[in-house]
Amino acid sequence: MASNVFGIPITNQTLEAMPKYQGKEITATDRAYEALLMKNADDKDVNARKFVESLKPKYSVVVVTTACLIYNATGNRLTYVGSHDWQGHIGDSPYPLVLENGQWGAFLHVQSIPSFTGSIGATIYRGQDENGDASDWMLAWYNPWDRALDHNRVCTEIRVADHCKGIDWSSIYDNKLSKFDQYSNETWNGCYSSVITGYSDVIDVNTANRICPIFEGIMTLKNAWIQ
């Protein structure tokens, strides 16, 4: 397991040990539902957050950073297929290549120096819908340089696999990311995603680092979310 991936995968074997699944045919929705219930099990969410926050001190106090935490509750494996940077770039820890069901991924997105810009980017993961057909989840964050004039935003989009190859990133930015607020969700073809962020200009007096906002994205199935 990669150093920036946290949690024990939630599989059929996990569910078979639960009384309520005895003698039942286990589906992707079942696995997704249990992954949502166990989102914070064994402090995996805490460990993911501690990891990404440990990356911040490597950068100057004035550098805009976004602590990104993403969670797989789709019932199946998610695989990294791409990313896009409008402003900034991925930090020292790469995008997690694989997230099994029930796992958190953590990474830091940082401002490009010396430009006076923010941390604005997106990542895309491929998984499966309830029928086993491939789908792509896009999660995007907007963490501007000047928060006196602007504020943090997020957006998410789910489409058929390989949709990102022809995606109009300018349109995503102009019509969604730069206009949305601090929470966004998407339902498509039985898939569901939600993204949320905070924002902060506070300087930590102990470390002299700006407290960077957290971006959290959850990828799952619609019928697991509403059970």
mmCIF file of C-alpha atoms in Angstrom, residues 26-34 74-76 129-130 221 223-224:
data_model
loop_
_atom_site.group_PDB
_atom_site.id
_atom_site.type_symbol
_atom_site.label_atom_id
_atom_site.label_comp_id
_atom_site.label_asym_id
_atom_site.label_seq_id
_atom_site.Cartn_x
_atom_site.Cartn_y
_atom_site.Cartn_z
ATOM 1 C CA ILE A 26 -23.199 -9.213 -1.846
ATOM 2 C CA THR A 27 -23.313 -6.364 -4.359
ATOM 3 C CA ALA A 28 -21.157 -3.352 -5.109
ATOM 4 C CA THR A 29 -23.815 -1.219 -3.419
ATOM 5 C CA ASP A 30 -23.471 -3.288 -0.251
ATOM 6 C CA ARG A 31 -19.703 -2.837 -0.242
ATOM 7 C CA ALA A 32 -20.093 0.883 -0.939
ATOM 8 C CA TYR A 33 -22.618 1.281 1.877
ATOM 9 C CA GLU A 34 -20.366 -0.409 4.414
ATOM 10 C CA THR A 74 -17.733 2.943 -4.676
ATOM 11 C CA GLY A 75 -17.669 -0.737 -3.755
ATOM 12 C CA ASN A 76 -14.817 -1.365 -6.174
ATOM 13 C CA ASP A 129 -21.121 2.040 -11.597
ATOM 14 C CA GLU A 130 -23.642 -0.384 -10.091
ATOM 15 C CA LEU A 221 -22.828 4.972 -5.503
ATOM 16 C CA ASN A 223 -28.041 3.832 -3.759
ATOM 17 C CA ALA A 224 -25.375 3.377 -1.108
#
